[in-house]
Structure formats: structure tokens, C-alpha cells
Amino acid sequence: MSKSITLSTGASVPVIGLGTWKSKPGEVTAAVKYAIDVGYRNIDCAFVYGNEKEVGEGITAKVEDGTVKREDLFVTSKLFNSFHRKDLVCQTLQESLQNLNLDYLDLYLMHWPMGYKEGGPTFPKDENGKIIYSEADYMDAWQGMEDCVDEGLVKAIGLSNFNSKQIQRVLDNGRIKPVMLQVEVHPYLNQQPLIDFCHERGIAVTGYSPFASPDRPWAKPGEPELLEDPKIKAIADRLGKSTAQVVLRYSIQRGVIVIPKSVTPARIKQNFQVFDFDLSDDDIQVISGFDRTFRACHVSWVSDHKYYPFHEPF
């Protein structure tokens, strides 16, 4: 199995990357440096994670010590919801570049289709604590992202957390086609119809929260814990692998890029060791049977936004 996927632009993306959501600033620099040392070349970031400066310090250290060249790395960041107005997009990307200490990004994604009120806090709220929405259409933001490509700030652009109808609207109305969709993908939410929809249109798919995000801040007691599932444990035991490695391999064999987050050296290394075994067709079938449309990152508190993506079947 190939260790990379080729985008419609011809660029190559490693099928496993380091996720940085929920990685604390004090821990993420060391995690990035260690990940690059063990072979990661795909680093996934976002403005809203609040740790891009520290991610950048890790990347800079590994470029300066000769471990990698900048062009060896595939670095992604994301435009957050409170910057959807067209005139804000490129300056927001430039802020990410400054934080990351980079001249360009390989990929810039629109983090969500929903726009929040611009010009104030990242999460603008009214007196009742409700998010204040923007009038900006995500197509305005897309045009701003296209301008970023024209200006050489980023090599390719894509979407995150969009449904199939929203993706089609961007395909139909955009000047530059999205090369990537990043969405939550794991055995409890296997997203096959959406993955098929994208692949049929030449759009690659990255799956975030490949372990169903057990450390999400809004987790409730009694919700399912993927890595503890006895059926996955049985497959892992048979193969002499961890449950995490089995779950990552499941997505990779379905043609999905994975970006597991960790700041623990042993786990960062283990998560990368997924190229020396295969899951059988039976294994894939068993794990596909877990699908229960369990969405860890549902952001239901903004479900009344006109562009909330998860009302559609896919």
C-alpha cells in the first residue's frame, strides 16, 4: 500500500499526519519535533487550535538541524469561522504563516461552512452565551481562499466539515476546485457515502478524530469507547498490533488520510507503524459493521446556523 495519496494538483500527501487539535502549547513543539524524527511529513494545524506558533517552532527546529527541508513537509492550516468575510481571508492566512514561521502552506481548508461575526473575539457571543453569526456566505470565504492561491500564500485549498450539497455548490461556483475534504471519520462514523462522493469528484479525504476523540471536552459518561471495543481488540491481538494501529489501518485501507493527535512519544511512534500489516476483507467488514453515525464533533450548539452541515444524510 502506498504511503501517500496524490491530489488533483499533482501534489503528494502522506497518508498519516500528526494532528494538533487539543495539543497544549507547552507540549506540541516537542511532539512535532519527535514526529518529524520518526518519519511524519504531514502536519495538520488550525488557527483556532491556538498553538500554531509552537507547531512552527517544532518545524523550524527540524528544518534548521537538517532533519528535513521545508519542501519535504506537507503543512495544512484552516480558516476559522470568524474570518469568512472575503477581505479577511488572506490576512488570516498570513497570520497563520507568521505563527508557523513559513512562507507558504501546502493546503488551506475552510474549517466549517458556518460564519461567525467578524471583527471581535474568535467565538463572538451574545449576553446569553449564544454564538453570534455572520452574514458572510461560505462562497465569499472561498473566493478569498482562491485569492490566497493567486498570491502564492498556499498551494491548494479545500474544505472541512462540509456536507455533499455544500461541496457541490463550491464545485459548481468556485473558480478553483477543492482538492481535499477533512471530516470526522472512524468506525463509529465511517462516512462511506461522503467518501465515495468526494473520490468520484477527484477530492481526497482526510479523516480527523480517527479514535472518535475520547478526549473531546464535551464527552459524556457512557458514550462508546472505540479503542476498548472487544472486536477490535480481537483483531489487534491476532495481528500483534494495538487497537489504535488497527483503527488507523482501517481508514488508510479505505483511501482516507488519517491525522491522529498525540503528544506522547511512544504513541506518536506507534501510530506511524501501520505499513507492515494488512487488514483482511473480513476484518474490514467487521469494523465497518460498527457504524452507528456517532459523531464526536457535532457542534450541536450552532445547529440553528443556516449552513450547519450535519442535517443532511451526508
Short mmCIF file of C-alpha atoms in Angstrom, two decimals:
data_model
loop_
_atom_site.label_atom_id
_atom_site.label_comp_id
_atom_site.label_asym_id
_atom_site.label_seq_id
_atom_site.Cartn_x
_atom_site.Cartn_y
_atom_site.Cartn_z
CA MET A 1 0.00 0.00 0.00
CA SER A 2 1.27 3.47 -0.94
CA LYS A 3 2.29 5.76 1.91
CA SER A 4 0.90 8.80 0.10
CA ILE A 5 -2.10 9.99 -1.90
CA THR A 6 -1.79 12.22 -4.98
CA LEU A 7 -4.03 15.29 -5.04
CA SER A 8 -5.72 16.61 -8.18
CA THR A 9 -2.96 19.26 -8.28
CA GLY A 10 -0.31 16.52 -8.54
CA ALA A 11 0.99 17.16 -5.02
CA SER A 12 1.64 14.15 -2.81
CA VAL A 13 0.16 13.90 0.72
CA PRO A 14 1.41 11.32 3.24
CA VAL A 15 -1.50 9.10 4.36
CA ILE A 16 -0.64 9.63 8.02
CA GLY A 17 -0.12 13.00 9.62
CA LEU A 18 0.20 14.49 13.07
CA GLY A 19 -2.98 16.10 14.37
CA THR A 20 -2.57 19.05 16.75
CA TRP A 21 -6.13 19.74 17.98
CA LYS A 22 -6.18 19.78 21.81
CA SER A 23 -2.36 19.61 21.97
CA LYS A 24 -1.30 22.11 24.64
CA PRO A 25 1.15 24.81 23.51
CA GLY A 26 3.73 23.64 26.07
CA GLU A 27 3.69 20.09 24.69
CA VAL A 28 3.18 20.48 20.98
CA THR A 29 6.66 21.73 19.98
CA ALA A 30 8.30 18.57 21.35
CA ALA A 31 5.56 16.42 19.75
CA VAL A 32 6.16 17.97 16.30
CA LYS A 33 9.94 17.54 16.59
CA TYR A 34 9.61 13.92 17.68
CA ALA A 35 7.03 13.16 14.96
CA ILE A 36 9.33 14.52 12.25
CA ASP A 37 12.21 12.47 13.72
CA VAL A 38 10.20 9.23 13.44
CA GLY A 39 9.09 9.95 9.86
CA TYR A 40 5.94 12.11 9.85
CA ARG A 41 5.91 14.58 6.96
CA ASN A 42 2.26 15.68 7.18
CA ILE A 43 1.40 18.21 9.92
CA ASP A 44 -2.21 19.32 10.44
CA CYS A 45 -2.79 22.68 12.15
CA ALA A 46 -5.51 25.29 12.55
CA PHE A 47 -5.69 28.91 13.64
CA VAL A 48 -8.35 28.12 16.23
CA TYR A 49 -6.23 25.46 17.97
CA GLY A 50 -4.19 28.33 19.45
CA ASN A 51 -0.86 26.51 19.13
CA GLU A 52 0.42 27.31 15.63
CA LYS A 53 3.39 29.31 16.99
CA GLU A 54 4.60 26.27 18.93
CA VAL A 55 3.95 23.95 15.96
CA GLY A 56 6.05 26.35 13.89
CA GLU A 57 8.86 26.23 16.44
CA GLY A 58 8.94 22.44 16.08
CA ILE A 59 9.02 22.61 12.28
CA THR A 60 11.70 25.33 12.27
CA ALA A 61 13.93 23.35 14.63
CA LYS A 62 13.81 20.27 12.38
CA VAL A 63 14.48 22.29 9.22
CA GLU A 64 17.38 24.14 10.86
CA ASP A 65 19.01 20.94 12.17
CA GLY A 66 18.85 19.39 8.70
CA THR A 67 16.38 16.58 9.51
CA VAL A 68 14.02 17.81 6.77
CA LYS A 69 13.74 20.51 4.14
CA ARG A 70 10.59 22.66 4.07
CA GLU A 71 9.58 21.08 0.75
CA ASP A 72 9.63 17.61 2.39
CA LEU A 73 6.72 18.61 4.63
CA PHE A 74 3.00 18.90 3.87
CA VAL A 75 1.57 21.54 6.22
CA THR A 76 -2.16 22.28 6.48
CA SER A 77 -3.94 25.07 8.33
CA LYS A 78 -7.57 26.18 8.45
CA LEU A 79 -9.60 29.36 8.10
CA PHE A 80 -11.83 29.73 11.14
CA ASN A 81 -15.50 30.74 11.12
CA SER A 82 -15.00 34.32 12.33
CA PHE A 83 -12.92 35.24 9.25
CA HIS A 84 -15.31 34.27 6.42
CA ARG A 85 -15.61 37.78 5.02
CA LYS A 86 -13.64 37.79 1.77
CA ASP A 87 -11.35 40.69 2.73
CA LEU A 88 -10.25 38.91 5.95
CA VAL A 89 -9.18 35.59 4.43
CA CYS A 90 -5.68 36.28 3.11
CA GLN A 91 -4.67 38.33 6.16
CA THR A 92 -5.84 35.50 8.42
CA LEU A 93 -3.78 33.02 6.40
CA GLN A 94 -0.79 35.37 6.66
CA GLU A 95 -1.21 35.38 10.44
CA SER A 96 -1.06 31.57 10.44
CA LEU A 97 2.06 31.69 8.23
CA GLN A 98 3.68 34.16 10.61
CA ASN A 99 2.86 31.93 13.61
CA LEU A 100 4.15 28.83 11.80
CA ASN A 101 7.25 30.68 10.55
CA LEU A 102 6.51 29.53 6.98
CA ASP A 103 6.44 31.29 3.60
CA TYR A 104 3.57 29.19 2.27
CA LEU A 105 1.10 26.46 3.22
CA ASP A 106 0.63 23.27 1.25
CA LEU A 107 -3.10 23.25 1.99
CA TYR A 108 -5.59 25.73 3.46
CA LEU A 109 -9.01 24.43 4.47
CA MET A 110 -12.21 26.26 5.35
CA HIS A 111 -12.67 24.83 8.85
CA TRP A 112 -16.51 24.96 8.83
CA PRO A 113 -19.19 26.27 6.47
CA MET A 114 -20.73 28.39 9.26
CA GLY A 115 -19.61 32.02 9.54
CA TYR A 116 -19.38 33.81 12.90
CA LYS A 117 -19.48 37.58 13.44
CA GLU A 118 -16.23 39.18 12.31
CA GLY A 119 -14.11 41.85 13.96
CA GLY A 120 -14.25 40.71 17.57
CA PRO A 121 -13.41 37.58 19.55
CA THR A 122 -12.86 34.27 17.75
CA PHE A 123 -16.07 32.97 19.37
CA PRO A 124 -18.36 36.04 19.44
CA LYS A 125 -21.23 35.54 21.92
CA ASP A 126 -24.33 37.48 22.95
CA GLU A 127 -25.35 38.12 26.57
CA ASN A 128 -26.88 34.63 26.77
CA GLY A 129 -23.66 32.95 25.66
CA LYS A 130 -25.02 32.17 22.18
CA ILE A 131 -22.63 32.40 19.22
CA ILE A 132 -23.33 35.46 17.05
CA TYR A 133 -23.46 34.54 13.37
CA SER A 134 -22.08 36.35 10.34
CA GLU A 135 -23.92 37.31 7.17
CA ALA A 136 -20.95 36.03 5.15
CA ASP A 137 -21.63 33.16 2.76
CA TYR A 138 -19.00 30.42 2.66
CA MET A 139 -18.66 31.18 -1.06
CA ASP A 140 -17.33 34.64 -0.03
CA ALA A 141 -14.69 32.89 2.06
CA TRP A 142 -13.93 30.51 -0.82
CA GLN A 143 -13.26 33.45 -3.15
CA GLY A 144 -10.88 34.83 -0.53
CA MET A 145 -9.11 31.45 -0.39
CA GLU A 146 -8.80 31.45 -4.18
CA ASP A 147 -7.09 34.85 -3.87
CA CYS A 148 -4.62 33.28 -1.42
CA VAL A 149 -3.67 30.73 -4.10
CA ASP A 150 -3.20 33.54 -6.63
CA GLU A 151 -0.93 35.37 -4.18
CA GLY A 152 1.26 32.29 -3.63
CA LEU A 153 0.39 32.00 0.07
CA VAL A 154 -0.90 28.45 -0.35
CA LYS A 155 -0.55 25.73 -2.97
CA ALA A 156 -4.01 24.17 -2.68
CA ILE A 157 -7.33 24.79 -0.95
CA GLY A 158 -10.09 22.59 0.39
CA LEU A 159 -12.96 22.17 2.82
CA SER A 160 -13.60 20.74 6.25
CA ASN A 161 -16.89 19.65 7.83
CA PHE A 162 -18.92 20.33 4.66
CA ASN A 163 -21.76 18.06 3.51
CA SER A 164 -22.16 16.81 -0.05
CA LYS A 165 -24.58 19.57 -1.10
CA GLN A 166 -22.26 22.26 0.19
CA ILE A 167 -19.26 20.66 -1.55
CA GLN A 168 -21.21 20.51 -4.81
CA ARG A 169 -22.08 24.19 -4.51
CA VAL A 170 -18.36 25.05 -4.20
CA LEU A 171 -17.56 22.79 -7.18
CA ASP A 172 -20.30 24.45 -9.26
CA ASN A 173 -19.50 28.06 -8.35
CA GLY A 174 -15.82 28.19 -7.46
CA ARG A 175 -13.01 29.20 -9.79
CA ILE A 176 -10.58 26.75 -8.14
CA LYS A 177 -11.85 23.29 -7.20
CA PRO A 178 -11.31 21.97 -3.66
CA VAL A 179 -8.66 19.24 -3.51
CA MET A 180 -9.46 17.93 -0.02
CA LEU A 181 -12.30 17.39 2.40
CA GLN A 182 -11.39 16.92 6.04
CA VAL A 183 -14.14 15.38 8.16
CA GLU A 184 -14.56 13.16 11.19
CA VAL A 185 -14.00 9.52 10.15
CA HIS A 186 -13.75 6.46 12.38
CA PRO A 187 -15.52 3.08 12.65
CA TYR A 188 -18.48 4.59 14.57
CA LEU A 189 -18.89 7.20 11.78
CA ASN A 190 -17.42 5.57 8.70
CA GLN A 191 -18.73 8.20 6.25
CA GLN A 192 -18.68 5.85 3.23
CA PRO A 193 -21.28 7.78 1.15
CA LEU A 194 -19.42 11.07 1.67
CA ILE A 195 -16.02 9.48 0.96
CA ASP A 196 -17.41 7.95 -2.26
CA PHE A 197 -18.95 11.31 -3.24
CA CYS A 198 -15.57 13.04 -2.85
CA HIS A 199 -13.45 10.37 -4.50
CA GLU A 200 -15.79 10.32 -7.52
CA ARG A 201 -15.12 14.06 -7.92
CA GLY A 202 -11.35 13.91 -7.50
CA ILE A 203 -11.40 15.23 -3.93
CA ALA A 204 -9.14 13.48 -1.40
CA VAL A 205 -10.43 12.82 2.12
CA THR A 206 -8.67 13.30 5.45
CA GLY A 207 -10.30 11.76 8.50
CA TYR A 208 -9.91 13.58 11.80
CA SER A 209 -10.60 12.10 15.25
CA PRO A 210 -9.73 8.59 13.98
CA PHE A 211 -10.21 7.22 17.53
CA ALA A 212 -13.59 9.01 17.94
CA SER A 213 -11.93 11.75 20.03
CA PRO A 214 -12.16 10.19 23.52
CA ASP A 215 -10.63 13.37 24.99
CA ARG A 216 -13.21 15.75 23.47
CA PRO A 217 -14.16 18.36 26.09
CA TRP A 218 -17.91 17.58 25.86
CA ALA A 219 -17.71 13.78 26.20
CA LYS A 220 -20.45 12.26 28.35
CA PRO A 221 -20.17 9.22 30.65
CA GLY A 222 -21.34 6.02 28.99
CA GLU A 223 -20.57 7.08 25.41
CA PRO A 224 -18.82 4.32 23.43
CA GLU A 225 -15.03 3.99 23.63
CA LEU A 226 -13.75 2.75 20.30
CA LEU A 227 -10.28 1.58 21.34
CA GLU A 228 -11.77 -0.59 24.11
CA ASP A 229 -14.11 -2.48 21.76
CA PRO A 230 -13.60 -6.25 22.19
CA LYS A 231 -13.98 -6.97 18.44
CA ILE A 232 -11.18 -4.52 17.60
CA LYS A 233 -9.10 -5.93 20.47
CA ALA A 234 -9.53 -9.42 18.99
CA ILE A 235 -8.29 -8.29 15.56
CA ALA A 236 -5.40 -6.40 17.17
CA ASP A 237 -4.38 -9.41 19.27
CA ARG A 238 -4.42 -11.68 16.22
CA LEU A 239 -2.19 -9.28 14.27
CA GLY A 240 0.10 -8.41 17.19
CA LYS A 241 -0.86 -4.74 16.86
CA SER A 242 -2.54 -2.15 19.08
CA THR A 243 -6.23 -1.27 18.71
CA ALA A 244 -5.12 2.24 17.64
CA GLN A 245 -2.99 0.80 14.82
CA VAL A 246 -5.91 -1.36 13.63
CA VAL A 247 -8.28 1.63 13.59
CA LEU A 248 -5.77 3.78 11.67
CA ARG A 249 -5.12 0.99 9.19
CA TYR A 250 -8.88 0.63 8.64
CA SER A 251 -9.12 4.22 7.37
CA ILE A 252 -5.91 4.03 5.33
CA GLN A 253 -7.11 0.90 3.51
CA ARG A 254 -10.29 2.81 2.60
CA GLY A 255 -8.19 5.50 0.91
CA VAL A 256 -8.54 8.01 3.75
CA ILE A 257 -5.66 10.09 5.15
CA VAL A 258 -5.51 9.98 8.96
CA ILE A 259 -4.21 12.63 11.39
CA PRO A 260 -4.11 11.09 14.89
CA LYS A 261 -3.26 13.58 17.62
CA SER A 262 -0.78 12.69 20.33
CA VAL A 263 1.90 14.40 22.39
CA THR A 264 3.18 11.11 23.83
CA PRO A 265 6.37 9.91 22.06
CA ALA A 266 5.52 6.20 22.30
CA ARG A 267 2.05 6.76 20.80
CA ILE A 268 3.31 9.12 18.11
CA LYS A 269 5.74 6.41 17.04
CA GLN A 270 3.22 3.57 17.32
CA ASN A 271 0.62 5.48 15.29
CA PHE A 272 3.12 5.75 12.43
CA GLN A 273 3.85 2.00 12.39
CA VAL A 274 0.87 0.98 10.25
CA PHE A 275 2.56 -0.03 6.99
CA ASP A 276 3.76 -3.53 7.88
CA PHE A 277 0.39 -5.29 8.06
CA ASP A 278 -2.94 -5.51 6.24
CA LEU A 279 -6.48 -5.96 7.46
CA SER A 280 -8.32 -8.76 5.67
CA ASP A 281 -11.60 -8.21 3.85
CA ASP A 282 -13.28 -9.92 6.80
CA ASP A 283 -11.60 -7.53 9.24
CA ILE A 284 -12.77 -4.54 7.19
CA GLN A 285 -16.30 -5.95 7.11
CA VAL A 286 -16.35 -6.50 10.89
CA ILE A 287 -15.09 -2.97 11.62
CA SER A 288 -17.47 -1.43 9.05
CA GLY A 289 -20.29 -3.06 10.99
CA PHE A 290 -19.56 -0.69 13.90
CA ASP A 291 -21.03 2.30 12.05
CA ARG A 292 -23.65 3.95 14.22
CA THR A 293 -23.42 7.55 12.93
CA PHE A 294 -21.83 8.52 16.25
CA ARG A 295 -20.40 12.00 15.72
CA ALA A 296 -17.94 13.12 18.40
CA CYS A 297 -17.56 16.62 16.93
CA HIS A 298 -21.21 17.52 16.38
CA VAL A 299 -21.05 21.24 17.42
CA SER A 300 -24.80 20.97 18.04
CA TRP A 301 -24.76 24.34 19.84
CA VAL A 302 -24.69 26.02 16.39
CA SER A 303 -27.17 23.64 14.72
CA ASP A 304 -29.54 26.56 14.01
CA HIS A 305 -26.97 28.19 11.69
CA LYS A 306 -28.22 28.19 8.09
CA TYR A 307 -25.02 26.46 6.96
CA TYR A 308 -24.82 23.87 9.75
CA PRO A 309 -23.65 20.79 7.78
CA PHE A 310 -24.98 17.81 9.70
CA HIS A 311 -28.71 18.00 8.97
CA GLU A 312 -28.09 16.28 5.62
CA PRO A 313 -27.64 12.47 5.44
CA PHE A 314 -24.06 13.02 4.17
#
